């Protein structure tokens, strides 16, 4: 008999989230395109299935893949989750996808009688492993209520923001702020260092001030030690999200001067060829503009994520 929960997509995020579900005592049937990545989860109590359609007997199937097209592929392409005779009752998607793509997925699923909840997340894989994600959902409220115990098991906090694709709008707004905060954090860190305060000392003070956040804390180590090879999010992905934010601002008639300036700064970083590195390499660009040559400080800065 199938478990109540099915899961498609065991990348950096999906793996951490499934571990939290099984640790909380849930049985989870799992499928991943690259099977070898899913195998280690069996020792955490998950059940590995051979085909996506094997998950169709689960009451709720979560998806955590890369893009809108990938989501459509796992659901609707040949052998897809909802292409067989048996259908799941609910699909909950936590991938970061566009509002338009999500609306199309909703329309296709609902036409088949499958309910759909959007549940994008705030936090990277390290945050997920620590059980500190924020999960924000939209779609029918009764579906959110049904999924909430599972969402709670995977997060520090989960919320419902309304109907339809509103959680996708939330994610765009969230990632726009993500860009603006790193831009500002880098600027003030360069200002402080050029005036004589070591980076790790300045960042420690910000982290312990009213302005400190989980974000400033977990970026402090990479900013101190310039270890940009530890990628959590790439400059190109951040530029894509800033563009989504600016398009949404245009569509809604909202002026966003700070986001507009940040978008240009990030576009310049991408144009200079930074790729396959962490987006916080922005610090070195801002330092160069200030005529400051940065060196790693070789100081371990706590990230605030240890359990
Ligand atoms: N990483 C972060 O910091 C972060 C934070 C918040 C939100 N997100 C969002 O969460 C989602 C997942 O991110 P991630 O970091 O876990 O990505 P990832 O490590 O690259 O994993 C992507 C997962 O999607 C699967 N996948 C992709 N295309 C597929 C396809 N066409 N068919 C079947 N499976 C497919 C991959 O399967 P394979 O294993 O076979 O490649 C893998 O399981 C993305 O939308 C991302 O933007 C990420």
PDB file of N, CA and C in Angstrom, residues 101-166:
ATOM      1  N   UNK A 101       3.343  30.123 -15.351  1.00  0.00           N
ATOM      2  CA  UNK A 101       3.539  28.671 -15.449  1.00  0.00           C
ATOM      3  C   UNK A 101       2.721  27.948 -14.402  1.00  0.00           C
ATOM      4  N   UNK A 102       2.674  28.516 -13.214  1.00  0.00           N
ATOM      5  CA  UNK A 102       1.923  27.897 -12.125  1.00  0.00           C
ATOM      6  C   UNK A 102       0.421  27.902 -12.439  1.00  0.00           C
ATOM      7  N   UNK A 103      -0.056  29.007 -13.027  1.00  0.00           N
ATOM      8  CA  UNK A 103      -1.485  29.091 -13.369  1.00  0.00           C
ATOM      9  C   UNK A 103      -1.837  28.032 -14.415  1.00  0.00           C
ATOM     10  N   UNK A 104      -0.933  27.806 -15.355  1.00  0.00           N
ATOM     11  CA  UNK A 104      -1.203  26.788 -16.390  1.00  0.00           C
ATOM     12  C   UNK A 104      -1.243  25.386 -15.762  1.00  0.00           C
ATOM     13  N   UNK A 105      -0.301  25.125 -14.854  1.00  0.00           N
ATOM     14  CA  UNK A 105      -0.284  23.822 -14.165  1.00  0.00           C
ATOM     15  C   UNK A 105      -1.573  23.628 -13.374  1.00  0.00           C
ATOM     16  N   UNK A 106      -2.015  24.700 -12.686  1.00  0.00           N
ATOM     17  CA  UNK A 106      -3.254  24.611 -11.906  1.00  0.00           C
ATOM     18  C   UNK A 106      -4.432  24.245 -12.819  1.00  0.00           C
ATOM     19  N   UNK A 107      -4.507  24.960 -13.927  1.00  0.00           N
ATOM     20  CA  UNK A 107      -5.645  24.747 -14.829  1.00  0.00           C
ATOM     21  C   UNK A 107      -5.651  23.304 -15.354  1.00  0.00           C
ATOM     22  N   UNK A 108      -4.477  22.787 -15.706  1.00  0.00           N
ATOM     23  CA  UNK A 108      -4.411  21.416 -16.253  1.00  0.00           C
ATOM     24  C   UNK A 108      -4.707  20.368 -15.178  1.00  0.00           C
ATOM     25  N   UNK A 109      -4.206  20.596 -13.965  1.00  0.00           N
ATOM     26  CA  UNK A 109      -4.450  19.617 -12.891  1.00  0.00           C
ATOM     27  C   UNK A 109      -5.925  19.628 -12.494  1.00  0.00           C
ATOM     28  N   UNK A 110      -6.464  20.841 -12.332  1.00  0.00           N
ATOM     29  CA  UNK A 110      -7.858  20.926 -11.879  1.00  0.00           C
ATOM     30  C   UNK A 110      -8.802  20.333 -12.926  1.00  0.00           C
ATOM     31  N   UNK A 111      -8.430  20.449 -14.202  1.00  0.00           N
ATOM     32  CA  UNK A 111      -9.260  19.849 -15.257  1.00  0.00           C
ATOM     33  C   UNK A 111      -9.292  18.320 -15.117  1.00  0.00           C
ATOM     34  N   UNK A 112      -8.258  17.767 -14.495  1.00  0.00           N
ATOM     35  CA  UNK A 112      -8.216  16.309 -14.275  1.00  0.00           C
ATOM     36  C   UNK A 112      -8.847  15.915 -12.936  1.00  0.00           C
ATOM     37  N   UNK A 113      -9.232  16.930 -12.160  1.00  0.00           N
ATOM     38  CA  UNK A 113      -9.802  16.651 -10.837  1.00  0.00           C
ATOM     39  C   UNK A 113      -8.744  16.530  -9.745  1.00  0.00           C
ATOM     40  N   UNK A 114      -7.525  17.003 -10.041  1.00  0.00           N
ATOM     41  CA  UNK A 114      -6.452  16.963  -9.031  1.00  0.00           C
ATOM     42  C   UNK A 114      -6.295  18.370  -8.453  1.00  0.00           C
ATOM     43  N   UNK A 115      -6.356  18.492  -7.129  1.00  0.00           N
ATOM     44  CA  UNK A 115      -6.223  19.804  -6.497  1.00  0.00           C
ATOM     45  C   UNK A 115      -4.751  20.206  -6.435  1.00  0.00           C
ATOM     46  N   UNK A 116      -4.503  21.526  -6.358  1.00  0.00           N
ATOM     47  CA  UNK A 116      -3.124  22.029  -6.497  1.00  0.00           C
ATOM     48  C   UNK A 116      -2.877  23.166  -5.509  1.00  0.00           C
ATOM     49  N   UNK A 117      -1.776  23.030  -4.785  1.00  0.00           N
ATOM     50  CA  UNK A 117      -1.344  24.066  -3.848  1.00  0.00           C
ATOM     51  C   UNK A 117       0.066  24.493  -4.235  1.00  0.00           C
ATOM     52  N   UNK A 118       0.328  25.819  -4.277  1.00  0.00           N
ATOM     53  CA  UNK A 118       1.696  26.321  -4.483  1.00  0.00           C
ATOM     54  C   UNK A 118       2.311  26.481  -3.098  1.00  0.00           C
ATOM     55  N   UNK A 119       3.543  26.041  -2.919  1.00  0.00           N
ATOM     56  CA  UNK A 119       4.163  26.179  -1.594  1.00  0.00           C
ATOM     57  C   UNK A 119       5.659  26.468  -1.717  1.00  0.00           C
ATOM     58  N   UNK A 120       6.030  27.607  -2.342  1.00  0.00           N
ATOM     59  CA  UNK A 120       7.454  27.940  -2.457  1.00  0.00           C
ATOM     60  C   UNK A 120       8.079  28.216  -1.083  1.00  0.00           C
ATOM     61  N   UNK A 121       9.408  28.192  -1.050  1.00  0.00           N
ATOM     62  CA  UNK A 121      10.093  28.262   0.252  1.00  0.00           C
ATOM     63  C   UNK A 121      11.092  29.405   0.309  1.00  0.00           C
ATOM     64  N   UNK A 122      11.392  29.828   1.512  1.00  0.00           N
ATOM     65  CA  UNK A 122      12.478  30.778   1.769  1.00  0.00           C
ATOM     66  C   UNK A 122      13.544  30.045   2.562  1.00  0.00           C
ATOM     67  N   UNK A 123      14.788  30.075   2.027  1.00  0.00           N
ATOM     68  CA  UNK A 123      15.894  29.400   2.714  1.00  0.00           C
ATOM     69  C   UNK A 123      16.607  28.482   1.744  1.00  0.00           C
ATOM     70  N   UNK A 124      17.920  28.314   1.924  1.00  0.00           N
ATOM     71  CA  UNK A 124      18.680  27.420   1.039  1.00  0.00           C
ATOM     72  C   UNK A 124      18.746  26.007   1.639  1.00  0.00           C
ATOM     73  N   UNK A 125      19.555  25.141   1.031  1.00  0.00           N
ATOM     74  CA  UNK A 125      19.589  23.738   1.471  1.00  0.00           C
ATOM     75  C   UNK A 125      20.075  23.613   2.921  1.00  0.00           C
ATOM     76  N   UNK A 126      21.005  24.479   3.309  1.00  0.00           N
ATOM     77  CA  UNK A 126      21.516  24.429   4.679  1.00  0.00           C
ATOM     78  C   UNK A 126      20.408  24.811   5.671  1.00  0.00           C
ATOM     79  N   UNK A 127      19.651  25.837   5.299  1.00  0.00           N
ATOM     80  CA  UNK A 127      18.520  26.269   6.128  1.00  0.00           C
ATOM     81  C   UNK A 127      17.477  25.143   6.198  1.00  0.00           C
ATOM     82  N   UNK A 128      17.249  24.492   5.052  1.00  0.00           N
ATOM     83  CA  UNK A 128      16.283  23.385   5.013  1.00  0.00           C
ATOM     84  C   UNK A 128      16.729  22.263   5.941  1.00  0.00           C
ATOM     85  N   UNK A 129      18.020  21.902   5.859  1.00  0.00           N
ATOM     86  CA  UNK A 129      18.539  20.815   6.716  1.00  0.00           C
ATOM     87  C   UNK A 129      18.343  21.132   8.182  1.00  0.00           C
ATOM     88  N   UNK A 130      18.490  22.397   8.529  1.00  0.00           N
ATOM     89  CA  UNK A 130      18.346  22.810   9.931  1.00  0.00           C
ATOM     90  C   UNK A 130      16.870  22.916  10.341  1.00  0.00           C
ATOM     91  N   UNK A 131      15.950  22.638   9.397  1.00  0.00           N
ATOM     92  CA  UNK A 131      14.515  22.704   9.706  1.00  0.00           C
ATOM     93  C   UNK A 131      14.021  24.133   9.853  1.00  0.00           C
ATOM     94  N   UNK A 132      14.727  25.084   9.203  1.00  0.00           N
ATOM     95  CA  UNK A 132      14.391  26.503   9.424  1.00  0.00           C
ATOM     96  C   UNK A 132      13.811  27.194   8.195  1.00  0.00           C
ATOM     97  N   UNK A 133      13.258  26.406   7.262  1.00  0.00           N
ATOM     98  CA  UNK A 133      12.622  27.031   6.097  1.00  0.00           C
ATOM     99  C   UNK A 133      11.367  27.781   6.516  1.00  0.00           C
ATOM    100  N   UNK A 134      11.012  28.772   5.698  1.00  0.00           N
ATOM    101  CA  UNK A 134       9.669  29.357   5.741  1.00  0.00           C
ATOM    102  C   UNK A 134       8.970  28.848   4.490  1.00  0.00           C
ATOM    103  N   UNK A 135       7.761  28.334   4.629  1.00  0.00           N
ATOM    104  CA  UNK A 135       7.004  27.863   3.461  1.00  0.00           C
ATOM    105  C   UNK A 135       5.732  28.695   3.351  1.00  0.00           C
ATOM    106  N   UNK A 136       5.542  29.307   2.192  1.00  0.00           N
ATOM    107  CA  UNK A 136       4.387  30.184   1.983  1.00  0.00           C
ATOM    108  C   UNK A 136       3.518  29.587   0.877  1.00  0.00           C
ATOM    109  N   UNK A 137       2.228  29.407   1.175  1.00  0.00           N
ATOM    110  CA  UNK A 137       1.348  28.685   0.248  1.00  0.00           C
ATOM    111  C   UNK A 137       0.238  29.560  -0.285  1.00  0.00           C
ATOM    112  N   UNK A 138      -0.262  29.164  -1.470  1.00  0.00           N
ATOM    113  CA  UNK A 138      -1.523  29.723  -1.968  1.00  0.00           C
ATOM    114  C   UNK A 138      -2.271  28.648  -2.733  1.00  0.00           C
ATOM    115  N   UNK A 139      -3.606  28.869  -2.801  1.00  0.00           N
ATOM    116  CA  UNK A 139      -4.493  27.879  -3.401  1.00  0.00           C
ATOM    117  C   UNK A 139      -5.679  27.745  -2.462  1.00  0.00           C
ATOM    118  N   UNK A 140      -6.568  26.794  -2.710  1.00  0.00           N
ATOM    119  CA  UNK A 140      -7.731  26.662  -1.837  1.00  0.00           C
ATOM    120  C   UNK A 140      -7.331  26.459  -0.366  1.00  0.00           C
ATOM    121  N   UNK A 141      -8.001  27.195   0.532  1.00  0.00           N
ATOM    122  CA  UNK A 141      -7.617  27.159   1.955  1.00  0.00           C
ATOM    123  C   UNK A 141      -7.777  25.747   2.536  1.00  0.00           C
ATOM    124  N   UNK A 142      -8.816  25.014   2.093  1.00  0.00           N
ATOM    125  CA  UNK A 142      -9.005  23.665   2.654  1.00  0.00           C
ATOM    126  C   UNK A 142      -7.829  22.747   2.293  1.00  0.00           C
ATOM    127  N   UNK A 143      -7.198  23.027   1.137  1.00  0.00           N
ATOM    128  CA  UNK A 143      -6.023  22.224   0.754  1.00  0.00           C
ATOM    129  C   UNK A 143      -4.845  22.549   1.639  1.00  0.00           C
ATOM    130  N   UNK A 144      -4.713  23.860   1.919  1.00  0.00           N
ATOM    131  CA  UNK A 144      -3.631  24.272   2.814  1.00  0.00           C
ATOM    132  C   UNK A 144      -3.802  23.584   4.166  1.00  0.00           C
ATOM    133  N   UNK A 145      -5.033  23.559   4.664  1.00  0.00           N
ATOM    134  CA  UNK A 145      -5.284  22.925   5.968  1.00  0.00           C
ATOM    135  C   UNK A 145      -4.902  21.442   5.932  1.00  0.00           C
ATOM    136  N   UNK A 146      -5.178  20.800   4.791  1.00  0.00           N
ATOM    137  CA  UNK A 146      -4.837  19.382   4.664  1.00  0.00           C
ATOM    138  C   UNK A 146      -3.313  19.171   4.645  1.00  0.00           C
ATOM    139  N   UNK A 147      -2.622  20.086   3.949  1.00  0.00           N
ATOM    140  CA  UNK A 147      -1.162  19.929   3.801  1.00  0.00           C
ATOM    141  C   UNK A 147      -0.387  20.478   4.987  1.00  0.00           C
ATOM    142  N   UNK A 148      -1.016  21.294   5.798  1.00  0.00           N
ATOM    143  CA  UNK A 148      -0.288  22.017   6.845  1.00  0.00           C
ATOM    144  C   UNK A 148       0.553  21.136   7.779  1.00  0.00           C
ATOM    145  N   UNK A 149       0.042  19.984   8.246  1.00  0.00           N
ATOM    146  CA  UNK A 149       0.889  19.175   9.141  1.00  0.00           C
ATOM    147  C   UNK A 149       2.214  18.761   8.469  1.00  0.00           C
ATOM    148  N   UNK A 150       2.170  18.479   7.164  1.00  0.00           N
ATOM    149  CA  UNK A 150       3.393  18.107   6.448  1.00  0.00           C
ATOM    150  C   UNK A 150       4.298  19.325   6.275  1.00  0.00           C
ATOM    151  N   UNK A 151       3.688  20.472   5.936  1.00  0.00           N
ATOM    152  CA  UNK A 151       4.476  21.700   5.759  1.00  0.00           C
ATOM    153  C   UNK A 151       5.147  22.077   7.070  1.00  0.00           C
ATOM    154  N   UNK A 152       4.409  21.894   8.169  1.00  0.00           N
ATOM    155  CA  UNK A 152       4.966  22.214   9.498  1.00  0.00           C
ATOM    156  C   UNK A 152       6.176  21.348   9.798  1.00  0.00           C
ATOM    157  N   UNK A 153       6.091  20.076   9.394  1.00  0.00           N
ATOM    158  CA  UNK A 153       7.194  19.145   9.690  1.00  0.00           C
ATOM    159  C   UNK A 153       8.469  19.541   8.949  1.00  0.00           C
ATOM    160  N   UNK A 154       8.320  20.342   7.871  1.00  0.00           N
ATOM    161  CA  UNK A 154       9.496  20.683   7.050  1.00  0.00           C
ATOM    162  C   UNK A 154       9.973  22.108   7.269  1.00  0.00           C
ATOM    163  N   UNK A 155       9.367  22.831   8.204  1.00  0.00           N
ATOM    164  CA  UNK A 155       9.679  24.261   8.273  1.00  0.00           C
ATOM    165  C   UNK A 155       9.724  24.775   9.694  1.00  0.00           C
ATOM    166  N   UNK A 156      10.250  25.976   9.814  1.00  0.00           N
ATOM    167  CA  UNK A 156      10.202  26.731  11.073  1.00  0.00           C
ATOM    168  C   UNK A 156       8.843  27.399  11.170  1.00  0.00           C
ATOM    169  N   UNK A 157       8.320  27.792   9.985  1.00  0.00           N
ATOM    170  CA  UNK A 157       7.011  28.445   9.944  1.00  0.00           C
ATOM    171  C   UNK A 157       6.395  28.207   8.578  1.00  0.00           C
ATOM    172  N   UNK A 158       5.070  27.994   8.566  1.00  0.00           N
ATOM    173  CA  UNK A 158       4.388  27.937   7.273  1.00  0.00           C
ATOM    174  C   UNK A 158       3.148  28.814   7.332  1.00  0.00           C
ATOM    175  N   UNK A 159       2.778  29.349   6.176  1.00  0.00           N
ATOM    176  CA  UNK A 159       1.682  30.325   6.112  1.00  0.00           C
ATOM    177  C   UNK A 159       0.882  30.142   4.837  1.00  0.00           C
ATOM    178  N   UNK A 160      -0.366  30.626   4.870  1.00  0.00           N
ATOM    179  CA  UNK A 160      -1.206  30.674   3.673  1.00  0.00           C
ATOM    180  C   UNK A 160      -1.433  32.139   3.337  1.00  0.00           C
ATOM    181  N   UNK A 161      -1.159  32.563   2.076  1.00  0.00           N
ATOM    182  CA  UNK A 161      -1.314  33.991   1.751  1.00  0.00           C
ATOM    183  C   UNK A 161      -2.528  34.278   0.884  1.00  0.00           C
ATOM    184  N   UNK A 162      -3.257  33.252   0.445  1.00  0.00           N
ATOM    185  CA  UNK A 162      -4.452  33.524  -0.347  1.00  0.00           C
ATOM    186  C   UNK A 162      -4.651  32.502  -1.450  1.00  0.00           C
ATOM    187  N   UNK A 163      -5.522  32.861  -2.367  1.00  0.00           N
ATOM    188  CA  UNK A 163      -5.919  31.928  -3.441  1.00  0.00           C
ATOM    189  C   UNK A 163      -4.913  31.943  -4.595  1.00  0.00           C
ATOM    190  N   UNK A 164      -5.122  31.022  -5.518  1.00  0.00           N
ATOM    191  CA  UNK A 164      -4.419  31.024  -6.808  1.00  0.00           C
ATOM    192  C   UNK A 164      -2.907  31.025  -6.677  1.00  0.00           C
ATOM    193  N   UNK A 165      -2.282  31.901  -7.467  1.00  0.00           N
ATOM    194  CA  UNK A 165      -0.812  31.904  -7.589  1.00  0.00           C
ATOM    195  C   UNK A 165      -0.149  32.952  -6.692  1.00  0.00           C
ATOM    196  N   UNK A 166      -0.861  33.442  -5.653  1.00  0.00           N
ATOM    197  CA  UNK A 166      -0.308  34.538  -4.838  1.00  0.00           C
ATOM    198  C   UNK A 166       1.029  34.173  -4.186  1.00  0.00           C
TER     199      UNK A 166
END
